[in-house]
Amino acid sequence: MSARPAFDLIFRNAVTRASPAPVDIGVTGGRIAAIGPHLVCEAAEIDVGGMLALPGFVDTHIHLDKACLLGRCAHIQGGLSDAIRAVAAMKRDFTAEDVYARGAKVIERAIVHGTTRMRTHIEIDPRIGLRSFEAIKALKRDYAWAIDLSLCVFPQEGLTNDPGTEELLVAAMRDGGEVIGGCPYTDTDPNTHIEKIFNLAQEFDVDVDLHLDFDLDPSWSHMEEVCRQTDRRNYHGRIAIGHVTKLSTLPPDRLKAATERLAKSGVAVTVLPATDLYLMGRDATHNTPRGLTLAHRLVENGVLCSVATNNVLNPFTPFGDASLLRMANFYANVAHAGISEFDACLDLVTDLPARLMNLRDYGIAVGNPADIVVLDTDSGANAIAELPEVLMGFKRGRQVFARHRPTLFPPEG
Ligand SMILES: [Zn+2]
């Protein structure tokens, strides 16, 4: 019997966040079987060449169903309510084929930018019915070779004010919905909205991911009600709230109290820099506020946070390439992150969102799926600073994409 372990594949000379000295990563049956220097085996080899290997980026908050709508709304130039209205009008004409095609475009861009796990929010209401949901379920199935897609269904335009929505949410939860979302600020009765979403979450035993406190008015908030419901139902570690731009308006003493409240209830915060910066502060004539909640500071004080994509090429955010590394770089820049905090910014699109989604098998560790992406840099901090290319990606040990470095052609002689 051979003493040599039988790997299917070995990554040679990979820098990981746990090991700045290059290591080898052995893969068996799609899972990481060993990590160490100079693994001995005659398996197929990938030479990582001292570059940084990550377990892929984790996007906790994206809207695949309403992405890539720019060609249909050339004249939109407004705030949050205008964006919701514009998409609500377009949504009536969405077909499942249309949603699938636009979603596929974004998923493919996310994959080639190194995303291996994703939670997409899907709008459910009587206008769209379950058409978007059916399309996104097909995307989940068809792209499972490259990305794990988790489906969060939610009522974007309100729940108590929109008869028929709750029944559709229940139907979606019975037929593949994995997380329930909400949007109390569009509801005429926000607290009942929150209550009903928590009821559904408990009924189906799923996590909750809400759009919350998405403006710059510090005089009111739905955060306390969410924390209260979380405590009441013992749902700590199962709740995320997205945007929460109000936190960026709070003076230090109030921010400290809010941070402690979130940490105590185990409520996670997702910051969505592209949308938050695009939609907030639009009425300012000068000294425009950034409207960006400082996720890495909340993390320092015990709140689980992620930075995510949210919208791509629509009235909420007319930009986007689904690159989480670019989003983390953008966040770090706007959030005034110092060099010593760049690693914490990378955490916001890798380990922390994996925890937020309660993924138990994420990370470059023995036993986990061999989800590995290779960046053209040598450390986590440099990944944020340099915005390097993602050169290749693997899902469960199978290569899913490659990108080639550009070639320069200097004149001869
Ligand atoms: Zn969103």
CSV table of C-alpha atoms and ligand atoms in Angstrom, one decimal:
chain,number,residue,atom,x,y,z
A,1,MET,CA,0.0,0.0,0.0
A,2,SER,CA,1.3,3.4,-1.0
A,3,ALA,CA,2.0,5.9,1.8
A,4,ARG,CA,1.3,8.7,-0.7
A,5,PRO,CA,-2.2,10.2,-0.4
A,6,ALA,CA,-4.3,10.0,-3.5
A,7,PHE,CA,-5.3,13.5,-4.5
A,8,ASP,CA,-7.2,14.3,-7.7
A,9,LEU,CA,-5.6,17.7,-8.0
A,10,ILE,CA,-2.9,19.7,-6.2
A,11,PHE,CA,-2.6,23.5,-6.1
A,12,ARG,CA,1.1,24.2,-5.7
A,13,ASN,CA,2.6,27.4,-4.0
A,14,ALA,CA,-0.6,29.1,-3.0
A,15,VAL,CA,-0.5,32.0,-0.5
A,16,THR,CA,-3.6,31.8,1.7
A,17,ARG,CA,-4.8,34.3,4.3
A,18,ALA,CA,-3.8,31.8,7.0
A,19,SER,CA,-0.4,31.2,5.5
A,20,PRO,CA,1.7,34.0,3.9
A,21,ALA,CA,4.4,31.3,3.1
A,22,PRO,CA,3.2,29.4,0.0
A,23,VAL,CA,1.5,26.0,0.7
A,24,ASP,CA,0.1,23.2,-1.4
A,25,ILE,CA,-3.6,22.4,-1.3
A,26,GLY,CA,-4.6,18.8,-2.1
A,27,VAL,CA,-8.1,18.0,-3.4
A,28,THR,CA,-9.9,14.7,-3.4
A,29,GLY,CA,-13.4,14.2,-4.6
A,30,GLY,CA,-14.0,17.9,-4.9
A,31,ARG,CA,-13.0,18.6,-1.3
A,32,ILE,CA,-9.9,19.9,0.3
A,33,ALA,CA,-8.0,16.9,1.6
A,34,ALA,CA,-4.7,18.4,2.8
A,35,ILE,CA,-2.9,21.7,3.2
A,36,GLY,CA,0.8,21.9,3.8
A,37,PRO,CA,4.2,22.6,2.3
A,38,HIS,CA,5.4,20.2,-0.5
A,39,LEU,CA,2.6,17.7,-0.5
A,40,VAL,CA,3.8,14.5,-2.2
A,41,CYS,CA,1.5,13.1,-4.8
A,42,GLU,CA,1.4,12.5,-8.6
A,43,ALA,CA,-1.9,14.2,-9.1
A,44,ALA,CA,-2.6,16.9,-11.7
A,45,GLU,CA,-1.0,20.2,-10.6
A,46,ILE,CA,-2.0,23.8,-10.8
A,47,ASP,CA,1.0,26.1,-10.1
A,48,VAL,CA,-0.4,29.1,-8.2
A,49,GLY,CA,3.0,30.7,-8.3
A,50,GLY,CA,2.9,32.4,-4.9
A,51,MET,CA,-0.3,34.2,-5.6
A,52,LEU,CA,-3.2,34.6,-3.2
A,53,ALA,CA,-5.8,31.8,-3.1
A,54,LEU,CA,-9.2,32.7,-1.6
A,55,PRO,CA,-12.2,30.4,-1.1
A,56,GLY,CA,-14.2,32.8,-3.4
A,57,PHE,CA,-16.2,35.9,-2.7
A,58,VAL,CA,-19.6,35.7,-1.0
A,59,ASP,CA,-22.3,38.1,-2.1
A,60,THR,CA,-25.1,38.2,0.5
A,61,HIS,CA,-27.3,40.7,-1.2
A,62,ILE,CA,-27.9,41.0,-5.0
A,63,HIS,CA,-31.1,41.5,-7.1
A,64,LEU,CA,-30.7,39.2,-10.1
A,65,ASP,CA,-34.3,39.6,-11.1
A,66,LYS,CA,-34.1,43.4,-11.7
A,67,ALA,CA,-30.6,43.7,-13.0
A,68,CYS,CA,-29.6,45.0,-16.5
A,69,LEU,CA,-32.6,47.3,-17.1
A,70,LEU,CA,-30.8,50.4,-18.2
A,71,GLY,CA,-31.9,50.1,-21.8
A,72,ARG,CA,-35.5,50.3,-20.7
A,73,CYS,CA,-35.3,53.3,-18.4
A,74,ALA,CA,-33.1,56.0,-20.0
A,75,HIS,CA,-34.6,58.9,-18.3
A,76,ILE,CA,-34.6,57.8,-14.6
A,77,GLN,CA,-32.6,60.2,-12.5
A,78,GLY,CA,-34.1,60.2,-9.0
A,79,GLY,CA,-34.0,58.8,-5.5
A,80,LEU,CA,-35.1,55.6,-3.9
A,81,SER,CA,-38.9,56.0,-4.3
A,82,ASP,CA,-38.4,56.9,-8.0
A,83,ALA,CA,-36.3,53.8,-8.5
A,84,ILE,CA,-38.9,51.5,-6.8
A,85,ARG,CA,-41.7,53.1,-8.9
A,86,ALA,CA,-39.7,52.7,-12.2
A,87,VAL,CA,-38.9,49.1,-11.6
A,88,ALA,CA,-42.5,48.4,-10.4
A,89,ALA,CA,-43.8,49.7,-13.8
A,90,MET,CA,-41.2,47.6,-15.8
A,91,LYS,CA,-41.8,44.5,-13.7
A,92,ARG,CA,-45.3,43.9,-15.1
A,93,ASP,CA,-43.8,43.1,-18.4
A,94,PHE,CA,-41.0,40.7,-17.1
A,95,THR,CA,-41.3,37.2,-18.4
A,96,ALA,CA,-39.4,34.2,-16.9
A,97,GLU,CA,-37.2,34.1,-20.0
A,98,ASP,CA,-36.4,37.8,-19.7
A,99,VAL,CA,-35.5,37.5,-16.0
A,100,TYR,CA,-33.4,34.4,-16.7
A,101,ALA,CA,-31.4,36.1,-19.5
A,102,ARG,CA,-30.6,39.2,-17.5
A,103,GLY,CA,-29.8,37.2,-14.3
A,104,ALA,CA,-27.5,34.8,-16.3
A,105,LYS,CA,-25.5,37.8,-17.6
A,106,VAL,CA,-24.9,39.0,-14.0
A,107,ILE,CA,-24.2,35.5,-12.6
A,108,GLU,CA,-21.6,34.9,-15.3
A,109,ARG,CA,-19.9,38.2,-14.5
A,110,ALA,CA,-20.0,37.3,-10.8
A,111,ILE,CA,-18.4,33.9,-11.5
A,112,VAL,CA,-15.5,35.3,-13.5
A,113,HIS,CA,-14.9,37.9,-10.8
A,114,GLY,CA,-14.5,35.1,-8.3
A,115,THR,CA,-17.8,34.8,-6.5
A,116,THR,CA,-18.6,31.3,-5.4
A,117,ARG,CA,-21.6,31.8,-3.1
A,118,MET,CA,-24.5,34.2,-3.5
A,119,ARG,CA,-27.8,35.1,-1.9
A,120,THR,CA,-30.2,36.8,-4.3
A,121,HIS,CA,-33.3,38.7,-3.3
A,122,ILE,CA,-36.3,38.0,-5.5
A,123,GLU,CA,-39.4,40.3,-5.6
A,124,ILE,CA,-42.7,38.5,-5.0
A,125,ASP,CA,-46.1,40.3,-5.4
A,126,PRO,CA,-49.3,40.0,-7.4
A,127,ARG,CA,-47.8,41.9,-10.4
A,128,ILE,CA,-44.8,39.7,-10.9
A,129,GLY,CA,-46.3,36.6,-9.3
A,130,LEU,CA,-43.8,33.8,-9.2
A,131,ARG,CA,-42.3,34.4,-12.7
A,132,SER,CA,-39.0,35.9,-11.4
A,133,PHE,CA,-38.8,33.2,-8.8
A,134,GLU,CA,-39.2,30.4,-11.3
A,135,ALA,CA,-36.5,32.0,-13.5
A,136,ILE,CA,-34.1,32.4,-10.6
A,137,LYS,CA,-34.7,28.8,-9.5
A,138,ALA,CA,-33.7,27.7,-13.0
A,139,LEU,CA,-30.5,29.9,-12.8
A,140,LYS,CA,-29.7,28.2,-9.5
A,141,ARG,CA,-29.9,24.8,-11.1
A,142,ASP,CA,-28.1,25.7,-14.3
A,143,TYR,CA,-25.2,27.5,-12.7
A,144,ALA,CA,-24.7,25.1,-9.8
A,145,TRP,CA,-21.4,23.9,-11.4
A,146,ALA,CA,-19.9,27.3,-10.6
A,147,ILE,CA,-21.8,29.0,-7.8
A,148,ASP,CA,-24.1,28.2,-4.9
A,149,LEU,CA,-27.1,30.4,-5.2
A,150,SER,CA,-29.4,30.9,-2.2
A,151,LEU,CA,-33.0,32.3,-2.8
A,152,CYS,CA,-34.4,35.0,-0.6
A,153,VAL,CA,-38.0,36.0,-1.5
A,154,PHE,CA,-39.3,39.3,-0.4
A,155,PRO,CA,-42.1,41.9,-0.8
A,156,GLN,CA,-40.3,45.0,-2.2
A,157,GLU,CA,-43.5,47.1,-2.5
A,158,GLY,CA,-44.9,46.2,1.0
A,159,LEU,CA,-46.8,43.4,2.5
A,160,THR,CA,-49.8,44.5,4.6
A,161,ASN,CA,-50.7,47.1,1.9
A,162,ASP,CA,-50.5,44.7,-1.0
A,163,PRO,CA,-53.2,42.0,-0.8
A,164,GLY,CA,-52.2,38.6,-2.3
A,165,THR,CA,-48.5,39.1,-1.5
A,166,GLU,CA,-48.4,37.0,1.6
A,167,GLU,CA,-50.0,34.0,-0.1
A,168,LEU,CA,-47.5,34.2,-2.9
A,169,LEU,CA,-44.6,34.4,-0.4
A,170,VAL,CA,-45.9,31.3,1.3
A,171,ALA,CA,-46.2,29.6,-2.1
A,172,ALA,CA,-42.5,30.5,-2.9
A,173,MET,CA,-41.3,29.3,0.5
A,174,ARG,CA,-43.1,26.0,-0.1
A,175,ASP,CA,-41.4,25.7,-3.4
A,176,GLY,CA,-37.7,26.4,-2.9
A,177,GLY,CA,-37.5,29.7,-1.1
A,178,GLU,CA,-34.5,29.4,1.3
A,179,VAL,CA,-34.6,32.8,3.1
A,180,ILE,CA,-37.3,35.3,3.7
A,181,GLY,CA,-36.7,39.1,3.2
A,182,GLY,CA,-38.7,42.2,3.8
A,183,CYS,CA,-38.9,45.9,3.2
A,184,PRO,CA,-40.8,47.6,6.0
A,185,TYR,CA,-40.0,51.1,4.8
A,186,THR,CA,-42.3,50.6,1.7
A,187,ASP,CA,-45.2,49.3,3.9
A,188,THR,CA,-48.0,51.4,5.3
A,189,ASP,CA,-47.7,49.4,8.5
A,190,PRO,CA,-43.9,48.7,9.0
A,191,ASN,CA,-44.1,47.0,12.4
A,192,THR,CA,-46.8,44.6,11.2
A,193,HIS,CA,-44.7,43.9,8.1
A,194,ILE,CA,-41.7,43.0,10.4
A,195,GLU,CA,-44.0,40.8,12.6
A,196,LYS,CA,-45.4,38.9,9.6
A,197,ILE,CA,-42.0,38.3,8.1
A,198,PHE,CA,-40.7,36.9,11.4
A,199,ASN,CA,-43.8,34.7,11.6
A,200,LEU,CA,-43.1,33.3,8.2
A,201,ALA,CA,-39.4,32.8,9.0
A,202,GLN,CA,-40.3,30.8,12.1
A,203,GLU,CA,-43.0,28.8,10.3
A,204,PHE,CA,-40.5,27.7,7.6
A,205,ASP,CA,-37.5,27.7,10.0
A,206,VAL,CA,-35.4,30.0,7.7
A,207,ASP,CA,-33.2,33.1,8.2
A,208,VAL,CA,-34.4,36.6,7.6
A,209,ASP,CA,-32.8,39.3,5.4
A,210,LEU,CA,-34.5,42.7,5.5
A,211,HIS,CA,-34.0,46.0,3.7
A,212,LEU,CA,-34.0,48.5,6.5
A,213,ASP,CA,-33.5,52.1,7.5
A,214,PHE,CA,-32.6,53.2,4.1
A,215,ASP,CA,-32.5,57.0,4.4
A,216,LEU,CA,-30.5,59.7,6.2
A,217,ASP,CA,-33.2,60.7,8.8
A,218,PRO,CA,-31.9,59.9,12.3
A,219,SER,CA,-35.2,60.8,13.9
A,220,TRP,CA,-36.8,57.4,13.5
A,221,SER,CA,-35.8,53.8,12.8
A,222,HIS,CA,-37.1,50.2,12.5
A,223,MET,CA,-33.9,48.7,13.9
A,224,GLU,CA,-35.2,48.5,17.5
A,225,GLU,CA,-38.3,46.6,16.4
A,226,VAL,CA,-36.2,44.1,14.4
A,227,CYS,CA,-33.9,43.6,17.5
A,228,ARG,CA,-37.0,43.2,19.7
A,229,GLN,CA,-38.5,40.5,17.4
A,230,THR,CA,-35.1,38.8,17.2
A,231,ASP,CA,-34.8,38.6,21.0
A,232,ARG,CA,-38.4,37.5,21.4
A,233,ARG,CA,-38.0,34.6,19.0
A,234,ASN,CA,-34.5,33.7,19.9
A,235,TYR,CA,-33.4,34.3,16.4
A,236,HIS,CA,-29.9,35.6,17.1
A,237,GLY,CA,-27.4,35.0,14.3
A,238,ARG,CA,-30.2,34.4,11.8
A,239,ILE,CA,-31.1,38.1,10.9
A,240,ALA,CA,-29.4,40.4,8.5
A,241,ILE,CA,-30.5,44.0,7.7
A,242,GLY,CA,-29.3,45.7,4.5
A,243,HIS,CA,-28.4,49.4,3.8
A,244,VAL,CA,-29.1,50.8,7.3
A,245,THR,CA,-27.7,54.1,6.0
A,246,LYS,CA,-29.3,55.8,9.0
A,247,LEU,CA,-26.5,54.6,11.1
A,248,SER,CA,-24.1,56.8,9.1
A,249,THR,CA,-26.0,59.9,10.4
A,250,LEU,CA,-25.7,59.1,14.1
A,251,PRO,CA,-23.3,61.0,16.4
A,252,PRO,CA,-20.8,58.8,18.3
A,253,ASP,CA,-22.9,58.2,21.5
A,254,ARG,CA,-26.0,57.2,19.6
A,255,LEU,CA,-24.0,55.1,17.2
A,256,LYS,CA,-22.4,53.3,20.1
A,257,ALA,CA,-25.8,52.5,21.6
A,258,ALA,CA,-27.1,51.2,18.3
A,259,THR,CA,-24.0,49.1,17.7
A,260,GLU,CA,-24.3,47.5,21.2
A,261,ARG,CA,-28.0,46.8,20.5
A,262,LEU,CA,-27.2,45.0,17.2
A,263,ALA,CA,-24.3,43.1,18.7
A,264,LYS,CA,-26.5,42.0,21.7
A,265,SER,CA,-29.3,40.7,19.4
A,266,GLY,CA,-27.0,39.1,16.9
A,267,VAL,CA,-28.4,41.1,14.0
A,268,ALA,CA,-26.0,41.4,11.1
A,269,VAL,CA,-25.6,44.4,8.8
A,270,THR,CA,-25.1,44.4,5.1
A,271,VAL,CA,-23.7,47.6,3.5
A,272,LEU,CA,-24.3,48.1,-0.2
A,273,PRO,CA,-21.9,50.9,-1.1
A,274,ALA,CA,-22.8,51.3,-4.8
A,275,THR,CA,-26.5,51.8,-4.1
A,276,ASP,CA,-26.1,53.6,-0.8
A,277,LEU,CA,-23.8,56.2,-2.3
A,278,TYR,CA,-25.8,56.6,-5.5
A,279,LEU,CA,-29.2,57.1,-3.8
A,280,MET,CA,-28.4,58.9,-0.6
A,281,GLY,CA,-27.9,62.6,-0.2
A,282,ARG,CA,-29.3,63.5,-3.5
A,283,ASP,CA,-31.0,66.6,-2.2
A,284,ALA,CA,-27.8,68.2,-1.0
A,285,THR,CA,-26.5,71.1,-3.0
A,286,HIS,CA,-23.0,71.0,-1.4
A,287,ASN,CA,-21.1,69.0,1.2
A,288,THR,CA,-23.1,66.0,0.1
A,289,PRO,CA,-23.2,63.2,2.8
A,290,ARG,CA,-21.8,59.8,1.8
A,291,GLY,CA,-24.7,57.9,3.4
A,292,LEU,CA,-22.4,54.9,3.9
A,293,THR,CA,-22.5,52.9,7.1
A,294,LEU,CA,-19.0,52.0,8.3
A,295,ALA,CA,-19.2,48.2,8.3
A,296,HIS,CA,-15.6,47.6,9.4
A,297,ARG,CA,-16.1,49.8,12.4
A,298,LEU,CA,-19.3,47.9,13.4
A,299,VAL,CA,-17.3,44.7,13.1
A,300,GLU,CA,-14.7,46.0,15.5
A,301,ASN,CA,-17.5,46.5,18.0
A,302,GLY,CA,-19.0,43.0,17.7
A,303,VAL,CA,-21.5,43.3,14.8
A,304,LEU,CA,-21.4,40.8,12.0
A,305,CYS,CA,-21.3,42.7,8.7
A,306,SER,CA,-20.9,42.1,5.0
A,307,VAL,CA,-20.4,44.4,2.0
A,308,ALA,CA,-22.4,43.3,-1.1
A,309,THR,CA,-23.4,44.2,-4.6
A,310,ASN,CA,-27.2,44.9,-4.4
A,311,ASN,CA,-28.2,46.3,-7.8
A,312,VAL,CA,-26.5,46.1,-11.2
A,313,LEU,CA,-27.4,48.4,-14.1
A,314,ASN,CA,-30.8,49.6,-13.0
A,315,PRO,CA,-32.5,52.7,-11.6
A,316,PHE,CA,-31.2,51.9,-8.1
A,317,THR,CA,-27.6,51.7,-9.3
A,318,PRO,CA,-26.8,52.4,-13.0
A,319,PHE,CA,-23.4,50.8,-12.6
A,320,GLY,CA,-22.0,47.4,-11.8
A,321,ASP,CA,-20.0,44.4,-12.9
A,322,ALA,CA,-20.9,42.1,-9.9
A,323,SER,CA,-17.3,42.2,-8.8
A,324,LEU,CA,-17.1,42.0,-5.0
A,325,LEU,CA,-13.4,42.7,-4.9
A,326,ARG,CA,-14.1,46.0,-6.7
A,327,MET,CA,-16.9,46.7,-4.2
A,328,ALA,CA,-14.6,46.1,-1.3
A,329,ASN,CA,-12.0,48.4,-2.8
A,330,PHE,CA,-14.7,51.0,-3.4
A,331,TYR,CA,-16.0,50.6,0.2
A,332,ALA,CA,-12.4,50.9,1.6
A,333,ASN,CA,-11.8,54.1,-0.3
A,334,VAL,CA,-15.1,55.8,0.6
A,335,ALA,CA,-15.0,54.5,4.2
A,336,HIS,CA,-11.5,56.1,4.8
A,337,ALA,CA,-10.1,52.6,5.7
A,338,GLY,CA,-6.4,52.8,6.6
A,339,ILE,CA,-3.9,50.3,5.3
A,340,SER,CA,-4.0,48.3,8.5
A,341,GLU,CA,-7.8,47.9,7.9
A,342,PHE,CA,-7.6,46.6,4.4
A,343,ASP,CA,-7.6,43.0,5.6
A,344,ALA,CA,-10.8,43.7,7.5
A,345,CYS,CA,-12.3,45.1,4.3
A,346,LEU,CA,-11.5,41.8,2.5
A,347,ASP,CA,-13.2,40.0,5.4
A,348,LEU,CA,-16.4,41.9,4.5
A,349,VAL,CA,-16.7,40.1,1.1
A,350,THR,CA,-15.3,36.7,2.2
A,351,ASP,CA,-15.4,35.2,5.7
A,352,LEU,CA,-18.0,37.5,7.3
A,353,PRO,CA,-20.7,37.2,4.6
A,354,ALA,CA,-20.1,33.4,4.8
A,355,ARG,CA,-20.9,33.6,8.5
A,356,LEU,CA,-23.9,35.9,7.8
A,357,MET,CA,-25.3,33.3,5.5
A,358,ASN,CA,-24.6,30.6,8.1
A,359,LEU,CA,-22.5,28.6,5.6
A,360,ARG,CA,-20.8,25.9,7.5
A,361,ASP,CA,-18.4,24.6,4.8
A,362,TYR,CA,-16.8,27.8,3.5
A,363,GLY,CA,-13.0,28.5,3.7
A,364,ILE,CA,-9.7,26.9,2.6
A,365,ALA,CA,-9.7,24.2,5.3
A,366,VAL,CA,-9.6,20.4,5.1
A,367,GLY,CA,-13.0,18.9,4.6
A,368,ASN,CA,-14.5,21.9,2.9
A,369,PRO,CA,-15.4,22.0,-0.9
A,370,ALA,CA,-12.4,23.0,-3.0
A,371,ASP,CA,-13.8,26.4,-3.9
A,372,ILE,CA,-10.7,28.3,-4.8
A,373,VAL,CA,-10.0,31.5,-6.7
A,374,VAL,CA,-6.6,32.9,-7.5
A,375,LEU,CA,-5.8,36.6,-7.4
A,376,ASP,CA,-2.9,38.2,-9.1
A,377,THR,CA,-1.4,39.5,-5.9
A,378,ASP,CA,0.3,38.2,-2.8
A,379,SER,CA,-1.7,39.2,0.3
A,380,GLY,CA,-5.2,40.1,1.4
A,381,ALA,CA,-4.3,43.7,2.0
A,382,ASN,CA,-2.8,44.1,-1.5
A,383,ALA,CA,-6.0,42.5,-2.9
A,384,ILE,CA,-7.9,45.5,-1.6
A,385,ALA,CA,-5.2,48.1,-2.5
A,386,GLU,CA,-4.3,46.9,-6.0
A,387,LEU,CA,-7.6,45.5,-7.3
A,388,PRO,CA,-5.8,42.7,-9.0
A,389,GLU,CA,-7.3,40.4,-11.7
A,390,VAL,CA,-8.9,37.2,-10.6
A,391,LEU,CA,-7.0,34.8,-12.8
A,392,MET,CA,-8.8,31.5,-12.2
A,393,GLY,CA,-11.6,29.9,-10.3
A,394,PHE,CA,-12.5,26.4,-9.2
A,395,LYS,CA,-15.8,25.1,-7.8
A,396,ARG,CA,-15.6,21.8,-5.9
A,397,GLY,CA,-12.2,21.2,-7.5
A,398,ARG,CA,-13.3,21.7,-11.1
A,399,GLN,CA,-12.0,24.8,-13.0
A,400,VAL,CA,-14.8,27.1,-13.9
A,401,PHE,CA,-12.9,30.0,-15.5
A,402,ALA,CA,-9.5,31.4,-16.5
A,403,ARG,CA,-8.4,34.9,-17.2
A,404,HIS,CA,-5.2,35.8,-18.9
A,405,ARG,CA,-2.9,38.6,-18.0
A,406,PRO,CA,-2.7,41.3,-20.6
A,407,THR,CA,0.2,41.3,-23.0
A,408,LEU,CA,2.2,44.4,-23.8
A,409,PHE,CA,3.7,44.8,-27.3
A,410,PRO,CA,6.5,47.3,-27.1
A,411,PRO,CA,8.0,48.4,-30.4
A,412,GLU,CA,11.0,46.4,-31.6
A,413,GLY,CA,14.5,47.7,-31.7
B,1,ZN,ZN,-31.5,45.2,-2.0
